[in-house]
Coordinates of C-alpha atoms and ligand atoms in Angstrom, one line a residue:
Chain A
M208 CA 2.0 -6.8 21.4
K209 CA 5.5 -6.8 23.0
E210 CA 6.6 -3.6 24.7
F211 CA 9.0 -1.4 22.8
G212 CA 11.0 1.8 22.9
Y213 CA 10.3 4.7 20.6
V214 CA 12.6 7.3 19.2
R215 CA 12.3 10.1 16.7
P216 CA 15.7 10.8 15.2
A217 CA 16.7 14.3 14.1
D218 CA 18.0 13.3 10.7
A219 CA 18.6 10.4 8.4
A220 CA 22.2 9.9 9.7
E221 CA 20.9 9.6 13.3
A222 CA 18.2 7.2 12.2
V223 CA 20.7 5.0 10.5
A224 CA 23.2 5.0 13.4
T225 CA 20.4 4.2 15.9
T226 CA 19.1 1.3 13.8
Y227 CA 22.5 -0.1 13.0
A228 CA 23.3 -0.2 16.7
D229 CA 20.3 -2.4 17.6
A230 CA 19.5 -5.6 15.7
N231 CA 16.0 -5.5 17.1
A232 CA 15.3 -1.9 16.0
R233 CA 12.9 -1.3 13.1
Y234 CA 12.1 1.8 11.1
L235 CA 8.5 3.0 11.4
G236 CA 7.2 4.5 8.2
G237 CA 3.5 4.7 8.0
G238 CA 3.3 1.6 10.1
T239 CA 0.4 0.1 8.1
N240 CA 2.2 -3.1 7.8
L241 CA 4.7 -3.1 10.7
V242 CA 2.1 -2.2 13.4
D243 CA -0.3 -4.8 12.0
L244 CA 2.5 -7.5 12.2
M245 CA 3.4 -6.3 15.7
K246 CA -0.2 -6.9 16.8
L247 CA -0.1 -10.3 15.3
G248 CA 3.2 -11.1 17.1
V249 CA 5.0 -11.6 13.8
E250 CA 7.3 -8.6 14.4
T251 CA 8.6 -8.1 17.9
P252 CA 10.9 -5.0 17.7
S253 CA 12.5 -3.7 20.9
L254 CA 12.8 -0.2 19.4
L255 CA 10.9 1.7 16.8
V256 CA 12.8 4.4 15.0
D257 CA 10.2 6.7 13.7
I258 CA 11.3 8.2 10.4
A259 CA 8.0 9.8 9.4
G260 CA 9.3 13.3 10.5
L261 CA 12.5 13.1 8.3
P262 CA 12.5 15.4 5.2
L263 CA 12.4 12.6 2.7
G264 CA 8.9 13.2 1.2
Q265 CA 9.8 15.2 -1.9
I266 CA 8.7 14.1 -5.4
E267 CA 10.9 15.8 -8.0
A268 CA 11.8 15.7 -11.7
T269 CA 15.5 14.8 -12.2
D270 CA 17.8 16.4 -14.8
D271 CA 17.3 13.5 -17.3
A272 CA 13.5 13.8 -17.2
G273 CA 13.2 11.0 -14.6
L274 CA 11.6 11.1 -11.2
R275 CA 12.9 11.0 -7.7
I276 CA 10.4 9.9 -5.2
G277 CA 11.4 10.5 -1.5
A278 CA 11.0 7.3 0.6
L279 CA 8.5 9.0 2.9
A280 CA 6.2 10.4 0.2
S281 CA 2.8 8.8 1.0
N282 CA 1.2 6.5 -1.5
T283 CA -1.4 9.2 -2.0
D284 CA 1.1 12.0 -2.4
I285 CA 2.7 10.0 -5.3
A286 CA -0.5 8.9 -6.9
V287 CA -1.9 12.4 -7.1
D288 CA 1.3 14.2 -7.9
R289 CA 1.1 16.2 -11.2
L290 CA 4.5 15.1 -12.5
V291 CA 3.6 11.4 -11.8
R292 CA 0.1 11.7 -13.3
D293 CA 1.4 13.3 -16.5
G294 CA 4.7 11.5 -17.0
F295 CA 4.4 8.2 -15.1
P296 CA 0.6 7.5 -15.0
L297 CA 1.5 3.8 -14.6
L298 CA 2.6 4.6 -11.1
S299 CA -0.6 6.4 -10.2
E300 CA -2.7 3.6 -11.6
A301 CA -0.8 1.0 -9.6
L302 CA -0.9 3.0 -6.4
L303 CA -4.6 3.9 -6.7
S304 CA -5.5 0.2 -7.2
G305 CA -4.0 -0.7 -3.9
A306 CA -5.4 -0.7 -0.4
S307 CA -7.9 2.1 0.5
G308 CA -7.8 5.9 0.5
Q309 CA -7.2 5.8 4.3
L310 CA -4.2 3.4 4.0
R311 CA -2.7 5.2 1.0
N312 CA -2.6 8.4 3.0
T313 CA -0.6 6.7 5.7
A314 CA 1.6 4.2 3.7
T315 CA 5.0 5.5 2.5
A316 CA 6.9 4.7 -0.7
G317 CA 9.7 2.9 1.2
G318 CA 7.3 0.9 3.4
N319 CA 5.3 -0.2 0.3
L320 CA 8.4 -1.8 -1.2
L321 CA 9.2 -3.5 2.1
Q322 CA 5.7 -4.7 3.0
R323 CA 5.7 -8.4 3.8
T324 CA 3.7 -11.2 2.2
R325 CA 0.0 -11.7 3.0
C326 CA 0.5 -15.5 3.2
G327 CA -2.0 -16.5 6.0
Y328 CA 0.6 -18.8 7.6
F329 CA 3.2 -16.1 7.8
T330 CA 0.8 -13.9 9.8
D331 CA -0.3 -16.8 12.1
I332 CA 2.4 -17.5 14.6
S333 CA 0.8 -20.8 15.5
K334 CA 1.6 -22.2 12.0
P335 CA 4.9 -23.5 10.6
C336 CA 6.5 -20.9 8.2
N337 CA 10.1 -20.9 6.9
K338 CA 9.9 -17.1 6.2
R339 CA 9.0 -16.3 9.8
Q340 CA 11.0 -19.1 11.4
P341 CA 13.6 -20.6 9.1
G342 CA 13.5 -24.4 9.1
A343 CA 10.0 -24.7 10.5
G344 CA 8.5 -25.8 7.2
C345 CA 5.9 -24.3 4.9
A346 CA 2.3 -24.8 5.8
A347 CA 1.1 -23.2 2.5
K348 CA 2.5 -25.8 0.2
E349 CA -0.2 -28.3 1.2
G350 CA -2.5 -25.8 2.7
E351 CA -4.4 -22.7 1.6
H352 CA -2.4 -21.3 -1.3
R353 CA -4.9 -20.0 -3.8
N354 CA -3.0 -16.7 -4.0
H355 CA 0.5 -18.0 -3.8
A356 CA 3.4 -18.0 -6.3
I357 CA 3.5 -19.8 -9.7
L358 CA 6.9 -18.4 -10.7
G359 CA 10.3 -18.4 -9.1
A360 CA 9.2 -20.1 -5.9
S361 CA 11.3 -22.8 -4.1
T362 CA 10.4 -25.7 -1.9
H363 CA 11.1 -23.5 1.1
C364 CA 8.5 -20.8 0.4
V365 CA 5.8 -20.2 -2.2
A366 CA 4.6 -16.7 -1.0
T367 CA 4.0 -13.7 -3.2
H368 CA 5.0 -10.1 -2.8
P369 CA 1.8 -8.1 -2.5
S370 CA 2.8 -4.7 -3.7
D371 CA 1.1 -3.1 -6.7
F372 CA 3.5 -0.1 -6.8
A373 CA 6.6 -2.4 -7.0
V374 CA 5.2 -4.1 -10.1
A375 CA 4.8 -0.7 -11.9
L376 CA 8.3 0.3 -10.7
A377 CA 9.7 -2.9 -12.1
A378 CA 8.3 -2.2 -15.5
L379 CA 9.9 1.3 -15.4
D380 CA 13.4 0.0 -14.4
A381 CA 13.3 1.9 -11.2
R382 CA 16.2 2.0 -8.8
V383 CA 16.3 2.2 -5.0
E384 CA 18.5 4.7 -3.1
V385 CA 19.6 3.6 0.3
E386 CA 21.7 5.1 3.1
S387 CA 24.0 3.3 5.5
P388 CA 26.8 4.4 7.7
A389 CA 29.2 3.8 4.8
G390 CA 27.3 6.3 2.6
T391 CA 24.6 6.2 -0.1
R392 CA 24.2 3.6 -2.8
T393 CA 21.6 2.8 -5.4
L394 CA 20.5 -0.6 -6.6
A395 CA 18.2 -1.7 -9.4
L396 CA 14.8 -2.9 -8.3
S397 CA 15.7 -6.2 -10.0
D398 CA 18.6 -6.6 -7.6
F399 CA 16.7 -5.2 -4.6
Y400 CA 14.4 -8.2 -4.3
L401 CA 16.3 -11.5 -3.7
P402 CA 15.4 -14.9 -5.2
V403 CA 13.7 -17.2 -2.6
G404 CA 16.1 -20.1 -2.7
D405 CA 16.5 -21.7 0.7
T406 CA 16.4 -18.3 2.6
P407 CA 12.9 -17.0 2.3
Q408 CA 13.5 -14.8 5.4
H409 CA 15.9 -12.7 3.3
E410 CA 13.7 -10.8 1.0
V411 CA 15.7 -7.8 0.0
A412 CA 19.4 -6.9 -0.6
L413 CA 19.5 -4.5 2.4
E414 CA 21.6 -4.8 5.5
H415 CA 19.9 -4.4 8.8
G416 CA 19.6 -0.6 9.3
E417 CA 20.0 0.5 5.7
L418 CA 17.5 3.2 5.1
I419 CA 15.6 3.6 1.9
T420 CA 15.9 7.4 1.1
A421 CA 14.4 7.5 -2.4
I422 CA 13.1 5.6 -5.4
L423 CA 14.6 6.7 -8.8
V424 CA 12.5 6.3 -11.9
P425 CA 14.1 6.9 -15.3
A426 CA 12.1 8.6 -18.0
P427 CA 10.0 6.2 -20.0
P428 CA 11.0 5.8 -23.6
D429 CA 9.6 8.4 -26.0
A430 CA 6.1 7.7 -27.3
A431 CA 5.7 4.9 -24.8
R432 CA 2.2 3.9 -23.8
S433 CA 1.7 2.2 -20.4
R434 CA -1.0 0.6 -18.3
Y435 CA -1.3 -1.1 -14.9
R436 CA -4.1 -3.7 -14.7
K437 CA -5.0 -5.6 -11.6
V438 CA -7.4 -8.6 -11.1
R439 CA -8.8 -9.3 -7.6
E440 CA -11.6 -11.1 -6.0
R441 CA -13.7 -8.0 -5.3
A442 CA -13.8 -4.7 -7.1
S443 CA -11.7 -2.7 -4.7
Y444 CA -9.8 -2.8 -1.4
A445 CA -8.2 -6.2 -2.1
F446 CA -4.8 -7.5 -3.0
A447 CA -4.1 -8.7 -6.6
I448 CA -4.5 -12.3 -7.6
G449 CA -2.7 -11.3 -10.8
S450 CA -1.6 -8.0 -12.2
V451 CA 0.4 -6.6 -15.1
A452 CA 2.4 -3.4 -15.7
A453 CA 3.3 -2.9 -19.3
V454 CA 5.2 -0.2 -21.2
V455 CA 5.3 -0.4 -25.0
V456 CA 6.5 1.6 -27.9
V457 CA 5.2 0.8 -31.4
D458 CA 6.7 2.5 -34.4
D459 CA 5.8 1.9 -38.0
G460 CA 3.8 -1.2 -37.1
T461 CA 6.6 -2.8 -35.1
I462 CA 7.2 -3.1 -31.4
R463 CA 10.4 -1.2 -30.6
D464 CA 10.4 -1.4 -26.9
V465 CA 8.3 -3.5 -24.5
R466 CA 8.5 -4.0 -20.7
I467 CA 6.2 -6.3 -18.9
A468 CA 6.1 -6.9 -15.2
I469 CA 3.6 -9.2 -13.5
G470 CA 2.4 -9.2 -10.0
A471 CA 1.0 -11.6 -7.4
V472 CA 2.9 -14.5 -9.1
A473 CA 6.2 -14.5 -7.4
S474 CA 8.1 -13.4 -4.3
M475 CA 9.0 -10.2 -6.2
P476 CA 7.5 -8.2 -9.0
W477 CA 8.3 -10.5 -12.0
R478 CA 9.8 -9.0 -15.1
A479 CA 8.6 -11.2 -18.0
R480 CA 11.9 -11.0 -19.8
L481 CA 11.3 -14.0 -22.0
A482 CA 8.0 -12.5 -23.2
E483 CA 9.7 -9.2 -23.8
A484 CA 12.5 -10.8 -25.9
A485 CA 9.9 -12.6 -28.0
L486 CA 8.1 -9.4 -28.8
S487 CA 11.0 -7.2 -29.8
D488 CA 10.7 -6.1 -33.4
V489 CA 7.5 -8.0 -34.1
A490 CA 4.2 -6.7 -35.3
P491 CA 1.7 -6.3 -32.4
S492 CA -1.2 -8.8 -32.6
A493 CA -3.2 -10.8 -30.0
A494 CA -1.5 -14.0 -31.4
S495 CA 2.0 -12.7 -30.9
F496 CA 1.2 -11.4 -27.4
A497 CA -0.3 -14.8 -26.5
A498 CA 2.7 -16.7 -27.8
A499 CA 5.0 -14.4 -25.8
A500 CA 3.0 -14.8 -22.6
D501 CA 3.0 -18.6 -23.1
L502 CA 6.8 -18.6 -23.4
E503 CA 7.1 -16.9 -20.0
L504 CA 4.4 -19.0 -18.4
A505 CA 5.9 -22.2 -19.6
H506 CA 8.2 -21.9 -16.5
A507 CA 5.2 -21.6 -14.2
R508 CA 5.1 -24.3 -11.4
P509 CA 1.6 -23.9 -10.0
L510 CA 0.4 -25.4 -6.8
R511 CA -2.7 -27.6 -6.3
D512 CA -5.1 -24.7 -6.1
N513 CA -3.5 -21.9 -8.1
T514 CA -3.3 -23.2 -11.6
Y515 CA -6.0 -20.6 -12.5
K516 CA -3.3 -18.0 -12.4
I517 CA -1.7 -19.2 -15.6
P518 CA -4.6 -18.4 -17.9
L519 CA -5.5 -15.4 -15.8
V520 CA -2.0 -13.8 -16.2
R521 CA -1.8 -14.9 -19.9
D522 CA -5.1 -13.2 -20.7
L523 CA -4.2 -10.1 -18.7
I524 CA -0.9 -9.7 -20.6
V525 CA -2.7 -10.2 -24.0
A526 CA -5.6 -7.8 -23.1
T527 CA -3.3 -5.1 -21.8
L528 CA -0.9 -5.2 -24.7
C529 CA -3.8 -5.3 -27.2
E530 CA -5.2 -2.2 -25.5
L531 CA -1.9 -0.3 -25.5
T532 CA -1.1 -1.2 -29.2
G533 CA -4.6 -0.7 -30.5
V534 CA -5.0 -4.2 -31.9
P535 CA -8.1 -6.4 -31.4
T536 CA -8.0 -9.0 -28.7
Chain B
M92 CA 21.5 -3.0 24.0
A93 CA 20.1 0.1 25.6
D94 CA 17.1 -0.1 27.8
H95 CA 14.4 1.9 26.2
A96 CA 11.5 3.7 28.0
Q97 CA 8.2 2.0 27.1
R98 CA 6.0 5.0 27.6
S99 CA 6.1 8.6 26.4
T100 CA 4.2 11.8 26.6
V101 CA 2.3 12.8 23.4
E102 CA 0.5 16.0 22.6
L103 CA -2.4 15.9 20.3
K104 CA -5.0 18.4 19.2
V105 CA -8.2 16.4 19.2
N106 CA -11.4 18.1 17.8
G107 CA -9.8 21.4 18.5
D108 CA -8.7 20.7 22.1
D109 CA -5.1 20.3 23.2
Q110 CA -4.5 17.0 24.9
V111 CA -1.4 15.7 26.7
L112 CA -1.3 12.0 27.2
Y113 CA 1.3 9.7 28.8
L114 CA 1.0 6.5 27.0
D115 CA 2.4 3.0 26.6
H116 CA 4.0 3.0 23.1
R117 CA 1.7 0.1 22.1
T118 CA -1.4 2.3 22.4
T119 CA -2.9 2.9 19.0
L120 CA -4.5 6.3 18.2
L121 CA -7.9 4.4 18.2
D122 CA -7.3 3.2 21.7
A123 CA -6.1 6.6 22.9
L124 CA -9.3 8.2 21.6
R125 CA -11.6 5.6 22.9
E126 CA -10.0 4.5 26.2
H127 CA -8.1 7.6 27.3
L128 CA -10.2 10.5 25.9
D129 CA -13.5 8.8 26.1
L130 CA -14.3 9.6 22.4
T131 CA -16.0 6.3 21.6
G132 CA -17.5 7.5 18.3
S133 CA -14.6 6.0 16.3
K134 CA -15.2 2.3 16.3
K135 CA -13.0 -0.8 16.4
G136 CA -14.1 -3.3 13.8
C137 CA -11.2 -5.4 12.7
D138 CA -8.2 -3.6 14.4
H139 CA -6.1 -4.5 11.3
G140 CA -6.8 -1.8 8.7
Q141 CA -9.4 -4.0 6.9
C142 CA -12.7 -2.3 7.6
G143 CA -12.5 1.4 8.0
A144 CA -14.7 1.7 11.2
C145 CA -11.9 3.5 12.9
T146 CA -11.5 6.2 10.2
V147 CA -10.5 9.6 11.5
L148 CA -9.0 12.7 10.0
V149 CA -5.3 13.3 10.8
D150 CA -4.2 16.8 9.7
G151 CA -7.3 16.8 7.5
R152 CA -6.6 13.5 5.8
R153 CA -8.4 10.3 6.5
A154 CA -6.6 7.4 8.1
N155 CA -7.2 4.2 10.0
A156 CA -6.7 5.0 13.6
C157 CA -6.2 1.3 14.5
L158 CA -2.9 1.2 12.6
L159 CA -1.5 4.5 13.9
L160 CA 0.6 4.4 17.0
A161 CA -0.6 7.3 19.2
V162 CA 3.0 8.2 20.2
A163 CA 3.8 8.8 16.5
Q164 CA 1.0 11.4 16.1
Q165 CA 2.9 14.0 18.2
G166 CA 1.6 17.5 17.3
R167 CA -1.0 16.3 14.8
E168 CA -4.6 17.5 14.6
I169 CA -7.1 14.7 14.9
T170 CA -10.8 15.1 14.0
T171 CA -13.2 12.4 14.9
I172 CA -16.9 12.0 14.3
E173 CA -17.5 14.0 17.6
G174 CA -15.6 17.0 16.1
L175 CA -17.4 17.3 12.8
S176 CA -20.4 19.3 13.9
T177 CA -20.1 23.0 14.6
G178 CA -22.1 24.7 17.3
G179 CA -24.8 22.1 17.4
E180 CA -25.1 22.1 13.6
L181 CA -24.5 18.8 11.9
H182 CA -21.8 18.6 9.2
P183 CA -23.5 18.4 5.8
V184 CA -22.3 14.8 5.4
Q185 CA -23.8 13.8 8.7
Q186 CA -27.1 15.4 7.7
A187 CA -27.0 13.7 4.3
F188 CA -26.5 10.3 6.0
I189 CA -29.7 11.0 8.1
D190 CA -31.7 12.4 5.2
H191 CA -30.9 9.4 3.0
D192 CA -30.9 6.6 5.6
G193 CA -27.2 5.9 5.0
F194 CA -27.0 3.4 7.9
Q195 CA -28.8 0.5 9.6
C196 CA -27.1 -0.5 12.9
G197 CA -24.8 2.5 12.7
Y198 CA -21.5 0.7 13.7
C199 CA -19.6 1.6 10.6
T200 CA -21.2 5.1 10.3
P201 CA -18.7 7.3 12.1
G202 CA -16.0 5.9 9.9
Q203 CA -18.1 6.1 6.8
I204 CA -18.9 9.8 7.5
C205 CA -15.3 10.8 8.3
S206 CA -14.2 9.0 5.2
A207 CA -16.9 10.7 3.1
V208 CA -15.8 14.1 4.4
A209 CA -12.3 13.4 3.1
V210 CA -13.6 12.0 -0.2
L211 CA -15.3 15.3 -0.9
D212 CA -12.1 17.2 -0.2
E213 CA -10.1 14.8 -2.3
A214 CA -12.5 15.2 -5.3
E215 CA -12.4 19.0 -4.8
R216 CA -8.6 18.8 -5.2
G217 CA -9.0 16.9 -8.4
W218 CA -7.4 13.7 -7.1
P219 CA -8.0 10.7 -9.4
S220 CA -9.1 7.2 -8.2
A221 CA -8.7 3.7 -9.6
V222 CA -11.9 4.1 -11.7
T223 CA -10.9 7.5 -13.1
A224 CA -10.5 6.8 -16.9
D225 CA -7.5 9.2 -17.2
V226 CA -5.4 9.8 -14.0
A227 CA -4.1 13.0 -15.6
A228 CA -7.5 14.6 -16.0
A229 CA -7.8 17.8 -14.0
D230 CA -11.3 17.4 -12.6
V231 CA -13.2 14.7 -10.9
R232 CA -17.0 14.1 -11.2
L233 CA -18.2 12.2 -8.2
D234 CA -20.6 9.8 -10.0
A235 CA -21.7 6.6 -8.3
A236 CA -18.8 4.6 -9.6
E237 CA -16.3 7.1 -8.2
I238 CA -18.0 7.2 -4.9
R239 CA -18.1 3.4 -4.6
E240 CA -14.4 3.2 -5.4
R241 CA -13.4 6.1 -3.1
M242 CA -15.5 4.7 -0.2
S243 CA -14.3 1.1 -0.6
G244 CA -12.1 1.4 2.5
N245 CA -15.2 1.4 4.6
L246 CA -17.1 -1.8 4.9
C247 CA -20.7 -2.1 6.1
R248 CA -21.8 -5.4 7.5
C249 CA -25.4 -4.3 7.2
G250 CA -25.0 -3.6 3.5
A251 CA -26.3 -0.1 3.6
Y252 CA -24.1 0.7 0.6
V253 CA -26.9 1.9 -1.7
N254 CA -28.0 4.6 0.6
I255 CA -24.4 5.5 1.6
V256 CA -23.7 6.2 -2.1
T257 CA -26.8 8.3 -2.3
A258 CA -25.9 10.2 0.9
V259 CA -22.4 11.0 -0.3
S260 CA -23.6 12.0 -3.7
A261 CA -26.1 14.4 -2.1
A262 CA -23.5 15.9 0.1
A263 CA -21.2 16.3 -2.9
K264 CA -23.9 18.2 -4.8
G265 CA -24.9 20.2 -1.8
G266 CA -21.4 21.3 -1.0
A267 CA -20.5 22.3 -4.6
Ligands
FAD1204 C1 -6.2 -4.0 4.6 C2 -5.0 -3.7 3.8 C3 -5.1 -3.7 2.4 C4 -3.9 -3.5 1.6 N1 -4.0 -3.6 0.2 C5 -3.0 -3.4 -0.6 C6 -3.0 -3.5 -2.0 O1 -4.1 -3.8 -2.5 N2 -1.9 -3.3 -2.7 C7 -0.7 -3.0 -2.1 O2 0.3 -2.8 -2.8 N3 -0.6 -2.8 -0.8 C8 -1.7 -3.0 0.0 N4 -1.6 -2.9 1.4 C9 -0.3 -2.8 2.0 C10 0.2 -1.4 2.1 O3 0.5 -0.8 0.8 C11 1.4 -1.4 3.0 O4 1.1 -1.7 4.3 C12 2.2 -0.1 3.0 O5 2.6 0.3 1.7 C13 3.4 -0.1 3.9 O6 3.9 1.2 4.0 P1 4.2 1.8 5.4 O7 4.8 3.1 5.2 O8 2.9 1.8 6.2 O9 5.2 0.7 6.0 P2 5.6 0.3 7.5 O10 4.6 -0.6 8.0 O11 6.0 1.5 8.2 O12 6.9 -0.4 7.2 C14 7.0 -1.7 6.5 C15 8.4 -2.2 6.6 O13 9.3 -1.4 6.0 C16 10.3 -0.9 6.8 N5 10.6 0.5 6.4 C17 9.6 1.5 6.2 N6 10.2 2.5 5.6 C18 11.5 2.2 5.4 C19 12.6 3.0 4.8 N7 12.5 4.2 4.3 N8 13.8 2.4 4.8 C20 14.0 1.1 5.3 N9 13.0 0.4 5.9 C21 11.8 1.0 5.9 C22 9.7 -1.0 8.2 O14 10.7 -1.2 9.2 C23 8.9 -2.3 8.1 O15 9.7 -3.4 8.2 C24 -2.7 -3.1 2.2 C25 -2.6 -3.0 3.6 C26 -3.7 -3.3 4.4 C27 -3.6 -3.2 5.9
SF4_1205 S1 4.6 -19.7 1.6 FE1 6.3 -18.7 2.6 S2 5.4 -17.3 4.0 FE2 3.8 -18.8 3.5 S3 3.9 -20.4 5.0 FE3 5.3 -21.0 3.3 S4 7.3 -20.3 4.0 FE4 5.8 -19.1 5.2
FES1206 S1 -10.8 -1.1 13.0 FE1 -9.4 0.1 11.9 S2 -9.8 -0.6 9.9 FE2 -11.0 -1.9 11.1
FES1207 S1 -24.8 0.3 9.3 FE1 -24.4 -1.6 10.3 S2 -22.3 -2.0 9.7 FE2 -22.9 -0.3 8.4

């Protein structure tokens, strides 16, 4: 690991000013991703700005029955919070399916959104990787890519975003609140993650130094049912090879509202908007769910070794929506 | 760009004792415990958060010491396997691991035990897990499936899992 300085700013404004002033400074949240990447030589900051002591850990109800999750709330704090478990159980389910009890205690909400891909070439500095070193090439395209993207990838990078939490947040239309020297702004999660294009090194729409202060989650629609389901290669303590977060409202035998986000398929949590559109105002059935999933997955561009993700995600969408709407699979 | 100091003083309370260390910022909590405080009970398995051998309690919560920078733990209370027993009396979870043969080589065991101590506390608080049918349910019953899921952050190369689950289950019942 390269040597680095370490500071503990007194407040968010000082944290932001310090980080803006130094292009090689990085925020230290829980460090479960950053410290790991520093050990691997992937991240080489000259200064760590430790934000863990800042008072940004609150989880509160908002006036419009939504939720405000402080950026420094730990993954555990969020998953076990009474407001979250009762009103936004999808978030608890997603968080509890990720990492381990130990890691969830340390990992923060903001850090979770900004965790980097688990692509094995990104984390191996001896291998060519456009995300780590723009222009170097992408070793995954012809290499080990069983858990890489099937949607939205480019020829420059086929990596996936590994977060479970972000997939659930995408289905709930969450927003991210960020602070910069210019003030505070919020952006939709769908604008937060950037398309890969030819700049896989730019993953999020944040300037260097912008601090995530909170995640804002609007109230789910009335009578909505929701579920997060994750498939992985062992029963626990493993990243998803496919996941789905679904929120659905059925009234009078008709789907009135449906939101579907899928994980481990793209560089960002993937909102299945085509599937959603196909399901609006139709009667729930396994056949309609399968047809909607197929519509979304018609755009999949699998690699040599990850075509399995297409039927996997399709079946996951169908099974989850069947469960939520009470129709047979 | 400012020149930053590469070392800092950090104060920790480790197993009840105040410690003041002057450390290179790169030092993880695990290395501080093992190399600077001679507390070698916490083990280094993977050094990347992937095995749980380094599990300690930080302010009462379990964490992977290999991914924590020591300098960032300023003022925190750390409990390692060496700090679990009181006055020569083993912690009930330690005793349960012995009674139920919850180990073979023993390398993963300090981490397993620290993790299990926290699991009992988390269940006591009614915290759900990924296998809890309804995350909103108030109470948790630590059956075998719950124990397996909650202990999944601790790998055992020897595969002592069956007896580990029995030991944690016994400790959960004993402590109730
Ligand atoms: C073995 C292992 C298994 C895992 N399994 C899963 C899994 O199954 N599912 C899953 O979703 N995740 C998993 N994770 C990843 C884990 O969830 C992330 O490492 C964690 O959420 C990152 O949070 P952190 O606070 O530790 O981030 P850090 O490591 O502190 O930070 C990550 C990045 O975000 C930046 N940052 C942090 N906070 C802010 C902020 N407030 N504003 C701006 N920038 C910020 C940092 O500078 C850094 O670049 C796993 C990790 C490990 C090690
Ligand atoms: S998939 Fe992306 S992260 Fe992986 S090697 Fe290719 S460019 Fe790098
Ligand atoms: S040594 Fe820390 S998790 Fe393996
Ligand atoms: S007892 Fe040997 S690794 Fe667990």
